[in-house]
CSV table of C-alpha atoms in Angstrom, one decimal:
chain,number,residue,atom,x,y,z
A,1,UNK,CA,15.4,5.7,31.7
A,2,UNK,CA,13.5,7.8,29.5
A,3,UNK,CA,11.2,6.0,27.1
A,4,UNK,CA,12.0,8.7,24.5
A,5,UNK,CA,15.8,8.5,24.7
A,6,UNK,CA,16.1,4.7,25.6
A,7,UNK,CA,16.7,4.0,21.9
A,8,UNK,CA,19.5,5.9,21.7
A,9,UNK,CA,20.9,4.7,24.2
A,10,UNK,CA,21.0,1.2,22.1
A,11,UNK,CA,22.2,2.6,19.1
A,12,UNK,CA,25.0,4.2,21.1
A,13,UNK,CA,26.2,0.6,21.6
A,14,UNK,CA,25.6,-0.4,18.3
A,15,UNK,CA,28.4,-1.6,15.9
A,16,UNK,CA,26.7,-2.7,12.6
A,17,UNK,CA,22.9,-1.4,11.6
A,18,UNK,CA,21.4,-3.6,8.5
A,19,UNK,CA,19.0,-2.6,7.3
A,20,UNK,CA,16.1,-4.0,4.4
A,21,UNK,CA,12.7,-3.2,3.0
A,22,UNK,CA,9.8,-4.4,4.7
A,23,UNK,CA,7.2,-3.6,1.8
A,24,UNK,CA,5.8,-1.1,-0.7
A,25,UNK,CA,9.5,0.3,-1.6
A,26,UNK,CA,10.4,-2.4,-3.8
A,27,UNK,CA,14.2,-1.9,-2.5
A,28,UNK,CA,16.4,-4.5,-3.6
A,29,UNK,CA,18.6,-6.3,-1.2
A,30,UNK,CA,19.4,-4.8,1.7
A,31,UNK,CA,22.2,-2.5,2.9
A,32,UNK,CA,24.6,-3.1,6.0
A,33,UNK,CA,26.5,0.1,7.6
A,34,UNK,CA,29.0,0.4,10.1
A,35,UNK,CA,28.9,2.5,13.0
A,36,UNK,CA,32.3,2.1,14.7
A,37,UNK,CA,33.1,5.2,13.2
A,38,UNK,CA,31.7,8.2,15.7
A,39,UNK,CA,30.3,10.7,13.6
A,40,UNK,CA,28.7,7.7,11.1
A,41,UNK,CA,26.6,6.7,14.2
A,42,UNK,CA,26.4,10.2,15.4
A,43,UNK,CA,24.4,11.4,12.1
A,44,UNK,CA,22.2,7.7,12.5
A,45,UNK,CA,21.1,8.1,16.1
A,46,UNK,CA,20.5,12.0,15.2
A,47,UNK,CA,18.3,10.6,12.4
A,48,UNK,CA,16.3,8.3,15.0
A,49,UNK,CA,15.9,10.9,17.4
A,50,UNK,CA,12.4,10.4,19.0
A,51,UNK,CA,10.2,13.3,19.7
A,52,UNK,CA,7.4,11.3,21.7
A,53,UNK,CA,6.0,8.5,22.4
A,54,UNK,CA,1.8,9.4,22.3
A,55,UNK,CA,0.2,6.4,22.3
A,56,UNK,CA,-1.1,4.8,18.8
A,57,UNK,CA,0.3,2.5,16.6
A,58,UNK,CA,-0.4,2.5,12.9
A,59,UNK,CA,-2.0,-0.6,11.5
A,60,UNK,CA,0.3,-1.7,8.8
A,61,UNK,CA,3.7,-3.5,8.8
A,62,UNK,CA,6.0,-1.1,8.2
A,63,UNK,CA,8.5,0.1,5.5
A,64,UNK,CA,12.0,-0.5,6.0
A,65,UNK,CA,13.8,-2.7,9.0
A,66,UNK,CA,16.8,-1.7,11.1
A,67,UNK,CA,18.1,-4.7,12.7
A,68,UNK,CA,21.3,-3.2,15.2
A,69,UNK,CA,23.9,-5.4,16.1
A,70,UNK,CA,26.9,-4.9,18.6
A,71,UNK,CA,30.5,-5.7,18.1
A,72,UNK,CA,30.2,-9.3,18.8
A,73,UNK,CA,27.2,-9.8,16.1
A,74,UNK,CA,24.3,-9.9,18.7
A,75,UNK,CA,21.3,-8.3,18.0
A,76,UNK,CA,20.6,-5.1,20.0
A,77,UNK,CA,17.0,-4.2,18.8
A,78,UNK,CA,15.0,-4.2,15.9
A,79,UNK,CA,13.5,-1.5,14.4
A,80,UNK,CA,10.7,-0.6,11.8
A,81,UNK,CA,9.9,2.5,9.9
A,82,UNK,CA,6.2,3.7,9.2
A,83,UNK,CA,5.8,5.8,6.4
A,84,UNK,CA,8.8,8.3,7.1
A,85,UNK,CA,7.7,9.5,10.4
A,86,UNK,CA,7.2,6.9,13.5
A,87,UNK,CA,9.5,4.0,14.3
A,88,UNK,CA,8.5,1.1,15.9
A,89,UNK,CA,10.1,-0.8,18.5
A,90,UNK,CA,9.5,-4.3,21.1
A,91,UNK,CA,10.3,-1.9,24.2
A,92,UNK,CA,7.7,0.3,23.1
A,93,UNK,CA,3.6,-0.4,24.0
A,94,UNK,CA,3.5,2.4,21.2
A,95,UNK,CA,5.0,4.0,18.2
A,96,UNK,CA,7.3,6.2,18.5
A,97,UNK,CA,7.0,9.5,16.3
A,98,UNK,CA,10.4,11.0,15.1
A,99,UNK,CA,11.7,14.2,15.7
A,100,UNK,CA,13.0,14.6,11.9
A,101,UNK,CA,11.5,12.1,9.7
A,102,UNK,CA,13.1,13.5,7.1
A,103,UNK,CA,16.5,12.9,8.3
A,104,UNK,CA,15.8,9.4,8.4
A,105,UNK,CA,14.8,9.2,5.1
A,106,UNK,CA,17.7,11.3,3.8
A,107,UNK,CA,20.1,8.7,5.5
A,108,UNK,CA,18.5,5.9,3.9
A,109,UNK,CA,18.9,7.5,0.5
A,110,UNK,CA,22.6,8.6,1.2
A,111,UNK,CA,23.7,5.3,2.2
A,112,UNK,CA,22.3,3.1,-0.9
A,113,UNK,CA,18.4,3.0,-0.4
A,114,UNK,CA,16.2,5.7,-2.2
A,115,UNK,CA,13.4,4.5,-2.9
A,116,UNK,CA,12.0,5.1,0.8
A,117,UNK,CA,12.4,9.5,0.5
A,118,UNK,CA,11.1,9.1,-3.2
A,119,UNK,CA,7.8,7.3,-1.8
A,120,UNK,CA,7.6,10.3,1.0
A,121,UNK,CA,7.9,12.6,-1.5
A,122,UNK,CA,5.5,11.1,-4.3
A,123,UNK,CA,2.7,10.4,-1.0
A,124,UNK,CA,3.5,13.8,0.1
A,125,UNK,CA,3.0,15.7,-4.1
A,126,UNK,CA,-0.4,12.8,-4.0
A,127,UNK,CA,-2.0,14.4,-0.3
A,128,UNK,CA,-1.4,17.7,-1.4
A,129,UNK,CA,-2.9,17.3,-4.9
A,130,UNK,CA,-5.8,15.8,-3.1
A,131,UNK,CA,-6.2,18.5,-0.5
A,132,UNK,CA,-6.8,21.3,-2.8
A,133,UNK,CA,-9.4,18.9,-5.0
A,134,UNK,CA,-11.2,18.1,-1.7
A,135,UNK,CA,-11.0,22.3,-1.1
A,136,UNK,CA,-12.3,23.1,-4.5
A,137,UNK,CA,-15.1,21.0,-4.3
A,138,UNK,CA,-16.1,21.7,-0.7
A,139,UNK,CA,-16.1,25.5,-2.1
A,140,UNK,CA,-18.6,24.7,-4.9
A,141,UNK,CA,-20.7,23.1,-2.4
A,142,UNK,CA,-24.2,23.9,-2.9
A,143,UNK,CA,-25.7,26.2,0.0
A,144,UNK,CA,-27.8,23.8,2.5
A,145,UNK,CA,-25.7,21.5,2.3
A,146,UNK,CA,-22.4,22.8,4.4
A,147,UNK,CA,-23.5,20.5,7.6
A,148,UNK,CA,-23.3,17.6,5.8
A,149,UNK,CA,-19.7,17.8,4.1
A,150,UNK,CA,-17.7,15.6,6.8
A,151,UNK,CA,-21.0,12.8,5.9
A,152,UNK,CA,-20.4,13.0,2.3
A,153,UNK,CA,-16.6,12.9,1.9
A,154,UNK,CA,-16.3,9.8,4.2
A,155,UNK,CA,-18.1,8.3,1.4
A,156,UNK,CA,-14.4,8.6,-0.1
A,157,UNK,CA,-12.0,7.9,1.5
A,158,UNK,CA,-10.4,4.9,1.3
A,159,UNK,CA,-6.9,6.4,2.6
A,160,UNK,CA,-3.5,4.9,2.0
A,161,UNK,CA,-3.2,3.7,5.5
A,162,UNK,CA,-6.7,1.7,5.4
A,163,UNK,CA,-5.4,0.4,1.9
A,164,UNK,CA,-2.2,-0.8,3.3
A,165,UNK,CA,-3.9,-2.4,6.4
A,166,UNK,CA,-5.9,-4.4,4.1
A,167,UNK,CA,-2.8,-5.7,2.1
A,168,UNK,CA,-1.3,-6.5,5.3
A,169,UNK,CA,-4.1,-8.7,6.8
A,170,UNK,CA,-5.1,-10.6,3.4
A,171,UNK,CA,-0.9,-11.0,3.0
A,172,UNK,CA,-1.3,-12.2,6.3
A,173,UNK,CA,-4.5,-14.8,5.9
A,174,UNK,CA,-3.3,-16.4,2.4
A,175,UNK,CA,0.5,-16.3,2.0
A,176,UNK,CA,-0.2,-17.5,-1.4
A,177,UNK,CA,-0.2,-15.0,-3.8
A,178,UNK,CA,-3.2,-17.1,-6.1
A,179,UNK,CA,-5.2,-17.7,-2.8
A,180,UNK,CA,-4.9,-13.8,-1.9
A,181,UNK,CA,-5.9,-12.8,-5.9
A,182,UNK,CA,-8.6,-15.6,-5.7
A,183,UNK,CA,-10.0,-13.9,-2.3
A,184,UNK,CA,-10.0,-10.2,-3.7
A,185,UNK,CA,-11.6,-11.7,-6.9
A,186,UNK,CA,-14.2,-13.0,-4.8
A,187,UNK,CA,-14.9,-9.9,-3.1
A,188,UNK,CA,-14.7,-7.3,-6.3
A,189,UNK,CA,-17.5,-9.0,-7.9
A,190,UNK,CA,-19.9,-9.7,-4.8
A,191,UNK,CA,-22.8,-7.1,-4.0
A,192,UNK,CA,-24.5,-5.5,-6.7
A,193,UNK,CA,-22.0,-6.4,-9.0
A,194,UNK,CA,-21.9,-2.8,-11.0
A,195,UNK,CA,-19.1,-1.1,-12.5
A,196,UNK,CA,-20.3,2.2,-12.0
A,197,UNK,CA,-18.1,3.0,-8.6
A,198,UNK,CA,-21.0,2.7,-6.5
A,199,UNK,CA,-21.9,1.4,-3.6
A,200,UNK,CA,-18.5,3.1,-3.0
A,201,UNK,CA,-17.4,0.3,-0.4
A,202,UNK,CA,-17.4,-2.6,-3.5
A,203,UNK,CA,-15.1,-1.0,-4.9
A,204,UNK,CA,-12.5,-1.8,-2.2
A,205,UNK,CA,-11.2,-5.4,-3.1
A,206,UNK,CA,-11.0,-3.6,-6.7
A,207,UNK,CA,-8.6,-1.0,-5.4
A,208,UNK,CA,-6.3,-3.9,-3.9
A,209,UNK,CA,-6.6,-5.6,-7.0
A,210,UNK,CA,-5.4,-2.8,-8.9
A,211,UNK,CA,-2.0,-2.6,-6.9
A,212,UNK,CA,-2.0,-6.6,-7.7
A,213,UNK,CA,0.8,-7.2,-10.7
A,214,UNK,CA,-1.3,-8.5,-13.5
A,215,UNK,CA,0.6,-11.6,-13.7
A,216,UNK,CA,-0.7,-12.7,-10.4
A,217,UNK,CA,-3.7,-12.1,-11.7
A,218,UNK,CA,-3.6,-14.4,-14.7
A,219,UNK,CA,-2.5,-17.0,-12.3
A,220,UNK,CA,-5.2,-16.6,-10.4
A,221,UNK,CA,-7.7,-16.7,-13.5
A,222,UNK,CA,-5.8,-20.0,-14.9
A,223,UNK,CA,-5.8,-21.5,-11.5
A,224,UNK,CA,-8.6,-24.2,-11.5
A,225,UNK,CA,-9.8,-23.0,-8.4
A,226,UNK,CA,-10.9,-20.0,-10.6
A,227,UNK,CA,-15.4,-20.4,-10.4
A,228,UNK,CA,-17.7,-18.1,-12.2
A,229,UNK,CA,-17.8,-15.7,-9.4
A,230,UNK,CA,-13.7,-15.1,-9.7
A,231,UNK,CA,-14.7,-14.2,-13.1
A,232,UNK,CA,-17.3,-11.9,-12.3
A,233,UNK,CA,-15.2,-10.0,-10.3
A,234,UNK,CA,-12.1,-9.7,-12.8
A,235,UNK,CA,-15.1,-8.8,-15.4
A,236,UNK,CA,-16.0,-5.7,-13.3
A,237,UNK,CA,-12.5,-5.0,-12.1
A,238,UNK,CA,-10.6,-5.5,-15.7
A,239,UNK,CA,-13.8,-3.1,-17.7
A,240,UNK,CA,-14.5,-0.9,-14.6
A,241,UNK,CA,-13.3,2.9,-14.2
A,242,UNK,CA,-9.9,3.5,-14.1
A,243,UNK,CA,-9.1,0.4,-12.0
A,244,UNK,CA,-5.6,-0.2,-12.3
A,245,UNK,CA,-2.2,2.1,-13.4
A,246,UNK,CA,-2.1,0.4,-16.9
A,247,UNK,CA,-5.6,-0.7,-17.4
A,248,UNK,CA,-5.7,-0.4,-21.4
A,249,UNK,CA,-2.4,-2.5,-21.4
A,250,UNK,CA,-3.7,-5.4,-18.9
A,251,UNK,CA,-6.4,-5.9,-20.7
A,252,UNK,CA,-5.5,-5.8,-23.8
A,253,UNK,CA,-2.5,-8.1,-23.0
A,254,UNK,CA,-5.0,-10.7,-21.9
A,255,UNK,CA,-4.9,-14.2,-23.8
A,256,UNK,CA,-8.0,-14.4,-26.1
A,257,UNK,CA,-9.3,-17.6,-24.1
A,258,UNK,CA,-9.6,-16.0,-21.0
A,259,UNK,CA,-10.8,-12.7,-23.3
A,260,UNK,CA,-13.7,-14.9,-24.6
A,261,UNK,CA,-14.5,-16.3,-20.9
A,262,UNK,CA,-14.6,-13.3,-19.5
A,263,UNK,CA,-16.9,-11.4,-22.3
A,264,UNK,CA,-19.0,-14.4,-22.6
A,265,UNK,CA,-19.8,-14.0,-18.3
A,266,UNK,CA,-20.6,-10.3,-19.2
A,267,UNK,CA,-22.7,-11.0,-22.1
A,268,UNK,CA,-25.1,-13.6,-19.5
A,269,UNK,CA,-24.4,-11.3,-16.6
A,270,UNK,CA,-28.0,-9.2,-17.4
A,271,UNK,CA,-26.0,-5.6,-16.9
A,272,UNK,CA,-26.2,-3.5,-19.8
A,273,UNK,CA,-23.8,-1.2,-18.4
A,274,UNK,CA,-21.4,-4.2,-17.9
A,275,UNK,CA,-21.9,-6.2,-21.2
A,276,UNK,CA,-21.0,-2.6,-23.3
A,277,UNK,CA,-18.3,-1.8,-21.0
A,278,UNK,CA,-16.7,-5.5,-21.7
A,279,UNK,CA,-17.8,-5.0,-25.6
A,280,UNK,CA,-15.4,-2.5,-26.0
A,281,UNK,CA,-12.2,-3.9,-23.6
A,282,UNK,CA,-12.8,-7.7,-24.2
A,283,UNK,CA,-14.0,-7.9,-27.5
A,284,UNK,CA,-11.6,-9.7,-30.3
A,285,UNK,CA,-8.6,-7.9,-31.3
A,286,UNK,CA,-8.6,-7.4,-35.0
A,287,UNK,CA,-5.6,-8.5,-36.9
């Protein structure tokens, strides 16, 4: 058989697909669809069409599940979705890219679970926004320095898919929310310790902090596992540039304890740039 047909020929069987959010989507619930009706599985196995089978696998988990079931309630095969446009499957050694993403993802959203195709779309609006920056800028590149491009946008690019990696290996390592805030803390405010962006790779753990809800990271701070180095690293991550969605928020929302705390570690910290930085996020709010 095929590799590149052999799903179908499992979903041709199939009786019942259900199907749930693996991460990032924030889809609630799950959905369950029936199939015995020919043109309903028709339109799903046209969805799931597989173009080819080349040979990689992407790194994170996954988006959405398809678990397929038969007409007696066993389970056919289990299915995962990577970023609307490979599917991943046990009787593959490789990920499978789809003919059609997009029909998947239409599907999805037609049958109770949007939130997948708005993702695609706002990822989609985000690389091309980023394209024509990168463009711009390589076009205002000072003469000389054309060989040396490729060198200095690497310095940038902490992509999506290496982001989403990450959260999958530290979700992985410590299951436990506090632990996994507690690690990332850790890391943000090891190295040189500066909030200025640079050495660029620092500021890693600080951009999986800032996808972190802010309540974990209270937790984290209360937790009395919390040392003086967590607190160096929510000083630098909290006061830093542009570090999370609602930055001005977050830190304003913080209790005043853990305000004083973590102004009092900026004020011993020796960093100018730090200590003014925290003056004006940390400092007491007036009445």
């Amino acid at each position: 058989m095929d590799r590149a047909t052999a799903l179908d020929s499992v979903l041709r069987q199939a009786h019942v697909v259900q199907v749930s959010s693996v991460s990032g989507f924030g889809a609630v619930g799950e959905i369950r669809v029936g199939l015995s009706d020919p043109a309903e599985s028709a339109q799903l196995r046209t969805a799931m069409a597989v173009e080819s089978l080349p040979g990689f696998r992407c790194m994170c988990l996954g988006d959405v599940r398809f678990e397929v079931f038969d007409q007696d309630g066993g389970r056919l095969a289990v299915v995962i979705l990577h970023h609307g446009a490979t599917l991943r499957w046990g009787q593959w050694e490789s990920d499978a890219v789809l003919a059609d993403g997009r029909l998947l993802l239409a599907w999805l959203d037609e049958h109770g679970m949007p939130d997948p195709v708005q993702q695609f779309e706002a990822d989609r609006l985000r690389a091309g926004k980023s394209a024509e920056e990168e463009r711009n800028w390589l076009a205002a590149m000072p003469t000389g320095l054309e060989g040396t491009a490729d060198r200095i946008l690497d310095l940038s690019r902490t992509s999506p898919e290496l982001l989403a990696e990450l959260t999958d290996r530290l979700q992985l390592t410590f299951p436990d929310p506090v632990e996994r805030v507690l690690a990332l803390l850790d890391g943000c405010g090891s190295g040189s310790g500066r909030c200025s962006g640079h050495p660029v790779h620092e500021g890693v753990p600080g951009e999986l902090l800032g996808r972190v809800p802010i309540a974990d990271l209270l937790a984290a701070l209360a937790d009395p596992r919390a040392e003086e180095r967590h607190d160096a690293g929510a000083v630098r991550h909290l006061v830093g540039w542009k570090t999370r969605p609602r930055q001005k928020q977050d830190a304003a929302g913080l209790p005043q304890p853990l305000r004083a705390r973590l102004l009092a570690h900026a004020r011993r910290s020796g960093d100018a740039d730090k200590q003014g930085r925290a003056e004006r996020w940390l400092a007491p709010l007036r009445a």
